[in-house]
PDB file of C-alpha atoms in Angstrom:
ATOM      1  CA  MET W  18      15.146  11.099 -16.364  1.00 80.00           C
ATOM      2  CA  ALA W  19      14.262   8.865 -13.415  1.00 85.00           C
ATOM      3  CA  TYR W  20      13.937  10.368  -9.947  1.00 90.00           C
ATOM      4  CA  PHE W  21      16.707   9.733  -7.402  1.00 93.00           C
ATOM      5  CA  PRO W  22      15.359   7.719  -4.438  1.00 92.00           C
ATOM      6  CA  ILE W  23      16.208   9.261  -1.078  1.00 93.00           C
ATOM      7  CA  TYR W  24      14.851   8.686   2.433  1.00 94.00           C
ATOM      8  CA  ILE W  25      14.588  11.712   4.718  1.00 95.00           C
ATOM      9  CA  GLU W  26      13.802  12.119   8.414  1.00 96.00           C
ATOM     10  CA  LEU W  27      10.355  13.679   8.879  1.00 96.00           C
ATOM     11  CA  LYS W  28       9.683  12.886  12.535  1.00 95.00           C
ATOM     12  CA  ASP W  29       8.537  16.083  14.256  1.00 94.00           C
ATOM     13  CA  LYS W  30       9.367  18.115  11.134  1.00 96.00           C
ATOM     14  CA  LYS W  31       6.876  20.714   9.901  1.00 97.00           C
ATOM     15  CA  CYS W  32       5.127  19.648   6.711  1.00 98.00           C
ATOM     16  CA  VAL W  33       2.466  21.866   5.171  1.00 98.00           C
ATOM     17  CA  VAL W  34      -0.414  20.515   3.106  1.00 98.00           C
ATOM     18  CA  VAL W  35      -2.499  23.127   1.301  1.00 99.00           C
ATOM     19  CA  GLY W  36      -5.904  21.629   0.592  1.00 98.00           C
ATOM     20  CA  GLY W  37      -8.436  19.805   2.711  1.00 96.00           C
ATOM     21  CA  GLY W  38     -10.126  17.350   0.375  1.00 96.00           C
ATOM     22  CA  LYS W  39      -9.738  13.658  -0.446  1.00 95.00           C
ATOM     23  CA  VAL W  40      -6.624  14.236  -2.570  1.00 95.00           C
ATOM     24  CA  ALA W  41      -4.930  16.065   0.307  1.00 97.00           C
ATOM     25  CA  LEU W  42      -6.066  13.328   2.692  1.00 96.00           C
ATOM     26  CA  ARG W  43      -4.031  10.656   0.886  1.00 95.00           C
ATOM     27  CA  LYS W  44      -0.841  12.699   1.223  1.00 96.00           C
ATOM     28  CA  ILE W  45      -1.605  13.571   4.846  1.00 96.00           C
ATOM     29  CA  GLU W  46      -2.033   9.890   5.732  1.00 94.00           C
ATOM     30  CA  ILE W  47       1.383   9.081   4.240  1.00 95.00           C
ATOM     31  CA  LEU W  48       3.155  11.935   6.022  1.00 96.00           C
ATOM     32  CA  HIS W  49       1.400  10.995   9.254  1.00 94.00           C
ATOM     33  CA  GLN W  50       2.838   7.472   9.089  1.00 93.00           C
ATOM     34  CA  PHE W  51       6.318   8.950   9.321  1.00 95.00           C
ATOM     35  CA  GLY W  52       5.710  11.151  12.343  1.00 93.00           C
ATOM     36  CA  ALA W  53       5.571  14.534  10.607  1.00 95.00           C
ATOM     37  CA  LYS W  54       4.074  17.601  12.271  1.00 95.00           C
ATOM     38  CA  ILE W  55       1.456  18.437   9.645  1.00 96.00           C
ATOM     39  CA  THR W  56      -0.187  21.813   9.142  1.00 96.00           C
ATOM     40  CA  ILE W  57      -3.234  21.661   6.887  1.00 96.00           C
ATOM     41  CA  VAL W  58      -4.344  24.950   5.331  1.00 97.00           C
ATOM     42  CA  ALA W  59      -7.743  25.103   3.626  1.00 97.00           C
ATOM     43  CA  PRO W  60     -11.067  26.962   3.944  1.00 97.00           C
ATOM     44  CA  PHE W  61     -12.835  23.590   3.968  1.00 96.00           C
ATOM     45  CA  ILE W  62     -11.460  20.418   5.566  1.00 94.00           C
ATOM     46  CA  CYS W  63     -13.178  17.082   4.921  1.00 94.00           C
ATOM     47  CA  ASP W  64     -14.466  14.959   7.787  1.00 91.00           C
ATOM     48  CA  ASP W  65     -11.990  12.131   7.131  1.00 92.00           C
ATOM     49  CA  ILE W  66      -9.058  14.407   8.001  1.00 92.00           C
ATOM     50  CA  TYR W  67     -10.597  15.052  11.421  1.00 88.00           C
ATOM     51  CA  LYS W  68     -10.744  11.276  11.949  1.00 85.00           C
ATOM     52  CA  ILE W  69      -7.032  10.629  11.370  1.00 84.00           C
ATOM     53  CA  GLU W  70      -6.169  10.859  15.068  1.00 63.00           C
ATOM     54  CA  ASP W  71      -7.145  12.457  18.374  1.00 54.00           C
ATOM     55  CA  ASN W  72      -4.029  14.652  18.478  1.00 56.00           C
ATOM     56  CA  THR W  73      -5.438  17.241  16.088  1.00 59.00           C
ATOM     57  CA  HIS W  74      -5.396  20.948  16.915  1.00 61.00           C
ATOM     58  CA  LEU W  75      -7.713  23.540  15.395  1.00 64.00           C
ATOM     59  CA  GLU W  76      -5.884  26.860  15.150  1.00 64.00           C
ATOM     60  CA  ASP W  77      -9.077  28.770  16.042  1.00 58.00           C
ATOM     61  CA  ASN W  78      -8.946  27.152  19.495  1.00 50.00           C
ATOM     62  CA  GLY W  79      -5.932  29.209  20.481  1.00 48.00           C
ATOM     63  CA  PRO W  80      -2.129  28.837  20.462  1.00 45.00           C
ATOM     64  CA  LEU W  81      -0.581  25.405  20.176  1.00 44.00           C
ATOM     65  CA  GLU W  82       1.030  24.292  23.454  1.00 46.00           C
ATOM     66  CA  ASP W  83       0.852  20.485  23.330  1.00 47.00           C
ATOM     67  CA  LYS W  84       4.081  19.164  21.783  1.00 54.00           C
ATOM     68  CA  ASP W  85       2.356  15.854  21.018  1.00 62.00           C
ATOM     69  CA  ILE W  86      -0.025  17.471  18.540  1.00 70.00           C
ATOM     70  CA  HIS W  87       0.740  16.009  15.116  1.00 87.00           C
ATOM     71  CA  ILE W  88      -1.865  17.760  12.986  1.00 92.00           C
ATOM     72  CA  THR W  89      -2.818  21.433  13.026  1.00 92.00           C
ATOM     73  CA  LEU W  90      -5.845  22.585  11.050  1.00 94.00           C
ATOM     74  CA  VAL W  91      -5.847  26.137   9.674  1.00 95.00           C
ATOM     75  CA  LYS W  92      -9.314  26.822   8.223  1.00 95.00           C
ATOM     76  CA  ARG W  93      -8.688  29.724   5.880  1.00 96.00           C
ATOM     77  CA  LYS W  94      -7.116  30.552   2.532  1.00 97.00           C
ATOM     78  CA  PHE W  95      -3.383  30.007   2.054  1.00 98.00           C
ATOM     79  CA  VAL W  96      -0.948  32.854   2.730  1.00 98.00           C
ATOM     80  CA  ASP W  97       2.789  32.848   1.990  1.00 98.00           C
ATOM     81  CA  LEU W  98       3.660  32.853   5.692  1.00 97.00           C
ATOM     82  CA  ASP W  99       2.103  29.370   6.036  1.00 97.00           C
ATOM     83  CA  ILE W 100       5.210  27.718   4.591  1.00 97.00           C
ATOM     84  CA  SER W 101       7.665  29.460   6.934  1.00 95.00           C
ATOM     85  CA  GLU W 102       9.910  26.923   8.705  1.00 94.00           C
ATOM     86  CA  ALA W 103       8.412  24.093   6.654  1.00 97.00           C
ATOM     87  CA  GLU W 104      10.588  21.178   5.557  1.00 96.00           C
ATOM     88  CA  LEU W 105       8.180  20.015   2.901  1.00 98.00           C
ATOM     89  CA  VAL W 106       5.057  21.360   1.194  1.00 99.00           C
ATOM     90  CA  VAL W 107       2.211  19.663  -0.658  1.00 99.00           C
ATOM     91  CA  ALA W 108      -0.158  21.651  -2.876  1.00 99.00           C
ATOM     92  CA  ALA W 109      -3.372  19.656  -3.179  1.00 98.00           C
ATOM     93  CA  THR W 110      -6.099  22.201  -3.872  1.00 98.00           C
ATOM     94  CA  ASP W 111      -8.561  22.248  -6.777  1.00 96.00           C
ATOM     95  CA  ASP W 112      -7.166  25.638  -7.838  1.00 97.00           C
ATOM     96  CA  GLU W 113      -4.479  25.097 -10.482  1.00 97.00           C
ATOM     97  CA  LYS W 114      -3.244  28.695 -10.307  1.00 98.00           C
ATOM     98  CA  LEU W 115      -2.849  28.510  -6.537  1.00 98.00           C
ATOM     99  CA  ASN W 116      -1.028  25.181  -6.767  1.00 98.00           C
ATOM    100  CA  SER W 117       1.315  26.623  -9.368  1.00 98.00           C
ATOM    101  CA  TYR W 118       1.926  29.699  -7.214  1.00 99.00           C
ATOM    102  CA  ILE W 119       2.752  27.554  -4.179  1.00 99.00           C
ATOM    103  CA  SER W 120       5.187  25.542  -6.294  1.00 98.00           C
ATOM    104  CA  ALA W 121       6.901  28.706  -7.479  1.00 98.00           C
ATOM    105  CA  ILE W 122       7.414  30.232  -4.027  1.00 98.00           C
ATOM    106  CA  CYS W 123       8.624  26.906  -2.610  1.00 98.00           C
ATOM    107  CA  ARG W 124      11.148  26.455  -5.404  1.00 98.00           C
ATOM    108  CA  ASP W 125      12.331  30.019  -4.848  1.00 97.00           C
ATOM    109  CA  LYS W 126      13.001  29.111  -1.211  1.00 97.00           C
ATOM    110  CA  ASN W 127      14.536  25.717  -2.132  1.00 97.00           C
ATOM    111  CA  LEU W 128      11.724  23.937  -0.297  1.00 98.00           C
ATOM    112  CA  LEU W 129      10.661  20.427  -1.259  1.00 98.00           C
ATOM    113  CA  VAL W 130       7.272  20.743  -2.943  1.00 98.00           C
ATOM    114  CA  ASN W 131       4.782  18.339  -4.442  1.00 98.00           C
ATOM    115  CA  VAL W 132       1.911  19.531  -6.600  1.00 98.00           C
ATOM    116  CA  VAL W 133      -0.512  16.639  -6.799  1.00 95.00           C
ATOM    117  CA  ASP W 134      -0.798  15.181 -10.314  1.00 92.00           C
ATOM    118  CA  VAL W 135       1.356  17.926 -11.892  1.00 94.00           C
ATOM    119  CA  LYS W 136       4.793  16.362 -12.287  1.00 92.00           C
ATOM    120  CA  ASP W 137       6.448  19.394 -13.899  1.00 94.00           C
ATOM    121  CA  GLU W 138       5.741  21.545 -10.845  1.00 96.00           C
ATOM    122  CA  CYS W 139       7.087  19.029  -8.330  1.00 96.00           C
ATOM    123  CA  SER W 140      10.578  18.940  -6.846  1.00 96.00           C
ATOM    124  CA  PHE W 141       9.696  15.529  -5.394  1.00 96.00           C
ATOM    125  CA  ILE W 142       7.003  12.922  -5.930  1.00 95.00           C
ATOM    126  CA  PHE W 143       5.334  10.396  -3.644  1.00 95.00           C
ATOM    127  CA  PRO W 144       6.221   6.791  -4.515  1.00 95.00           C
ATOM    128  CA  ALA W 145       4.018   3.793  -3.814  1.00 95.00           C
ATOM    129  CA  ILE W 146       5.039   2.829  -0.274  1.00 96.00           C
ATOM    130  CA  TYR W 147       5.068  -0.388   1.725  1.00 95.00           C
ATOM    131  CA  LYS W 148       5.781   0.272   5.411  1.00 94.00           C
ATOM    132  CA  LYS W 149       5.853  -2.105   8.325  1.00 92.00           C
ATOM    133  CA  GLY W 150       7.829  -0.958  11.343  1.00 90.00           C
ATOM    134  CA  GLU W 151      11.255   0.200  10.219  1.00 92.00           C
ATOM    135  CA  LEU W 152      10.936  -1.647   6.912  1.00 94.00           C
ATOM    136  CA  VAL W 153      10.065   0.789   4.140  1.00 95.00           C
ATOM    137  CA  ILE W 154      10.004  -0.129   0.456  1.00 95.00           C
ATOM    138  CA  SER W 155       9.109   2.434  -2.175  1.00 96.00           C
ATOM    139  CA  VAL W 156       8.314   2.021  -5.863  1.00 96.00           C
ATOM    140  CA  SER W 157       8.290   4.830  -8.407  1.00 94.00           C
ATOM    141  CA  THR W 158       7.536   5.058 -12.086  1.00 93.00           C
ATOM    142  CA  GLY W 159       8.645   8.686 -12.153  1.00 90.00           C
ATOM    143  CA  GLY W 160       5.035   9.813 -12.101  1.00 86.00           C
ATOM    144  CA  SER W 161       4.319   8.081 -15.415  1.00 88.00           C
ATOM    145  CA  SER W 162       2.007   5.429 -13.998  1.00 91.00           C
ATOM    146  CA  PRO W 163       1.084   5.575 -10.281  1.00 90.00           C
ATOM    147  CA  LEU W 164      -1.268   2.628 -10.873  1.00 94.00           C
ATOM    148  CA  MET W 165       1.638   0.490 -12.112  1.00 96.00           C
ATOM    149  CA  ALA W 166       3.766   1.554  -9.152  1.00 95.00           C
ATOM    150  CA  ALA W 167       0.966   0.486  -6.792  1.00 94.00           C
ATOM    151  CA  LYS W 168       0.685  -2.877  -8.556  1.00 96.00           C
ATOM    152  CA  ILE W 169       4.428  -3.514  -8.244  1.00 97.00           C
ATOM    153  CA  ARG W 170       4.263  -2.571  -4.569  1.00 95.00           C
ATOM    154  CA  GLU W 171       1.449  -5.078  -4.036  1.00 95.00           C
ATOM    155  CA  ASN W 172       3.519  -7.800  -5.742  1.00 96.00           C
ATOM    156  CA  ILE W 173       6.492  -7.039  -3.474  1.00 94.00           C
ATOM    157  CA  GLU W 174       4.287  -6.937  -0.388  1.00 93.00           C
ATOM    158  CA  SER W 175       2.855 -10.377  -1.193  1.00 94.00           C
ATOM    159  CA  VAL W 176       6.278 -12.055  -0.924  1.00 93.00           C
ATOM    160  CA  ILE W 177       7.577 -10.306   2.218  1.00 93.00           C
ATOM    161  CA  PRO W 178       7.106 -12.457   5.333  1.00 90.00           C
ATOM    162  CA  ASP W 179       5.255 -10.738   8.181  1.00 87.00           C
ATOM    163  CA  TYR W 180       8.157 -11.354  10.557  1.00 88.00           C
ATOM    164  CA  TYR W 181      10.685  -9.316   8.580  1.00 90.00           C
ATOM    165  CA  SER W 182       9.807  -6.081  10.370  1.00 89.00           C
ATOM    166  CA  SER W 183      10.216  -7.618  13.840  1.00 86.00           C
ATOM    167  CA  LEU W 184      13.488  -9.246  12.755  1.00 86.00           C
ATOM    168  CA  ILE W 185      14.788  -5.894  11.559  1.00 89.00           C
ATOM    169  CA  GLU W 186      13.859  -4.313  14.887  1.00 89.00           C
ATOM    170  CA  PHE W 187      15.530  -7.183  16.817  1.00 86.00           C
ATOM    171  CA  LEU W 188      18.763  -6.955  14.833  1.00 87.00           C
ATOM    172  CA  GLY W 189      18.747  -3.183  15.097  1.00 89.00           C
ATOM    173  CA  ASP W 190      18.505  -3.401  18.879  1.00 90.00           C
ATOM    174  CA  HIS W 191      21.608  -5.639  18.950  1.00 89.00           C
ATOM    175  CA  ARG W 192      23.600  -4.001  16.163  1.00 91.00           C
ATOM    176  CA  ASP W 193      26.048  -2.166  18.441  1.00 93.00           C
ATOM    177  CA  TYR W 194      26.638  -5.344  20.438  1.00 92.00           C
ATOM    178  CA  ILE W 195      27.401  -7.310  17.273  1.00 91.00           C
ATOM    179  CA  LYS W 196      29.780  -4.592  16.037  1.00 92.00           C
ATOM    180  CA  ARG W 197      31.632  -4.634  19.361  1.00 93.00           C
ATOM    181  CA  GLU W 198      32.072  -8.392  19.275  1.00 92.00           C
ATOM    182  CA  ILE W 199      32.831  -8.867  15.565  1.00 92.00           C
ATOM    183  CA  HIS W 200      35.328  -6.285  14.322  1.00 90.00           C
ATOM    184  CA  SER W 201      35.680  -7.433  10.732  1.00 89.00           C
ATOM    185  CA  GLN W 202      33.069  -6.091   8.338  1.00 91.00           C
ATOM    186  CA  GLU W 203      33.454  -9.207   6.195  1.00 92.00           C
ATOM    187  CA  LEU W 204      32.805 -11.490   9.177  1.00 92.00           C
ATOM    188  CA  ARG W 205      29.843  -9.384  10.306  1.00 92.00           C
ATOM    189  CA  LYS W 206      28.316  -9.853   6.864  1.00 93.00           C
ATOM    190  CA  LYS W 207      28.601 -13.621   7.337  1.00 93.00           C
ATOM    191  CA  VAL W 208      27.109 -13.312  10.829  1.00 93.00           C
ATOM    192  CA  TYR W 209      24.059 -11.451   9.498  1.00 92.00           C
ATOM    193  CA  ASN W 210      23.632 -13.931   6.637  1.00 93.00           C
ATOM    194  CA  GLU W 211      23.610 -16.745   9.175  1.00 93.00           C
ATOM    195  CA  PHE W 212      21.041 -14.887  11.283  1.00 90.00           C
ATOM    196  CA  ILE W 213      18.787 -14.593   8.253  1.00 88.00           C
ATOM    197  CA  GLU W 214      19.134 -18.313   7.508  1.00 91.00           C
ATOM    198  CA  ILE W 215      18.224 -19.181  11.106  1.00 90.00           C
ATOM    199  CA  VAL W 216      15.183 -16.910  11.036  1.00 88.00           C
ATOM    200  CA  GLU W 217      13.996 -18.379   7.726  1.00 86.00           C
ATOM    201  CA  ILE W 218      14.239 -21.890   9.168  1.00 89.00           C
ATOM    202  CA  ASN W 219      12.449 -20.874  12.384  1.00 88.00           C
ATOM    203  CA  GLN W 220       9.753 -18.828  10.616  1.00 83.00           C
ATOM    204  CA  GLY W 221      10.744 -15.564  12.206  1.00 84.00           C
ATOM    205  CA  TYR W 222      11.908 -16.706  15.627  1.00 86.00           C
ATOM    206  CA  MET W 223      15.221 -15.359  16.900  1.00 84.00           C
ATOM    207  CA  SER W 224      16.577 -15.272  20.439  1.00 86.00           C
ATOM    208  CA  LEU W 225      19.585 -13.699  22.132  1.00 86.00           C
ATOM    209  CA  ASP W 226      20.975 -17.199  22.759  1.00 91.00           C
ATOM    210  CA  MET W 227      20.899 -17.858  19.010  1.00 89.00           C
ATOM    211  CA  ILE W 228      22.716 -14.590  18.382  1.00 89.00           C
ATOM    212  CA  ASN W 229      25.378 -15.408  20.951  1.00 91.00           C
ATOM    213  CA  LYS W 230      26.010 -18.869  19.512  1.00 92.00           C
ATOM    214  CA  VAL W 231      26.628 -17.428  16.064  1.00 93.00           C
ATOM    215  CA  ILE W 232      28.800 -14.638  17.472  1.00 93.00           C
ATOM    216  CA  ASP W 233      30.882 -17.092  19.532  1.00 92.00           C
ATOM    217  CA  LYS W 234      31.465 -19.133  16.405  1.00 92.00           C
ATOM    218  CA  TYR W 235      32.750 -16.137  14.452  1.00 90.00           C
ATOM    219  CA  LYS W 236      34.758 -14.779  17.379  1.00 89.00           C
ATOM    220  CA  ILE W 237      36.828 -17.954  17.209  1.00 85.00           C
ATOM    221  CA  LEU W 238      37.380 -17.383  13.492  1.00 83.00           C
ATOM    222  CA  GLN W 239      38.202 -13.749  14.203  1.00 81.00           C
ATOM    223  CA  GLU W 240      40.811 -14.679  16.803  1.00 77.00           C
ATOM    224  CA  GLY W 241      42.294 -17.205  14.408  1.00 69.00           C
ATOM    225  CA  ASP W 242      42.831 -14.440  11.855  1.00 65.00           C
ATOM    226  CA  CYS W 243      44.817 -12.322  14.315  1.00 57.00           C
TER     227      CYS W 243
END
């Protein structure tokens, strides 16, 4: 059975990664892209994890007070209390029994858990992800072939214009304004389609004047329908 695709808010949410090696690093980098507050628990933590960003806190240095800290390093063996208040847990150690144990206690608490490379012990899996700004595209093969998922993602990425992410941000900034001016959902759909056509012609350029011209055009149609 295929996995159901769902996007969840992870910004400032506690995510726990058990393991400090290269496998854990890949998952940490993905979670970090989405603004998660990551706690890494492992007796040994590889140098590349330290290099992810400056806002990294080592638990041995005392209590955490800086709210901008995104990564907390806990250099010791995992204990059950580590997953308290977590939204999501990743088990990425080289100890299969420990990974399985972490999966079991997370499932018992109805916590989202991923055990790297062990599909049957996961309640969620990491898809191949393309992210640029607010644009996020994910590809999954249900864990059957991560390599194929990555290849499909690369194919998709190759046909997405660079300006799509900035266009999405621009339209998002003016979404409420457009909804106020154009009441009909059907007309708004036509407005957005026209915006996309204009941007395609202008290779990504869009201005507020262009938006207003299109809106004025459809406001006349809207008034005619009243």
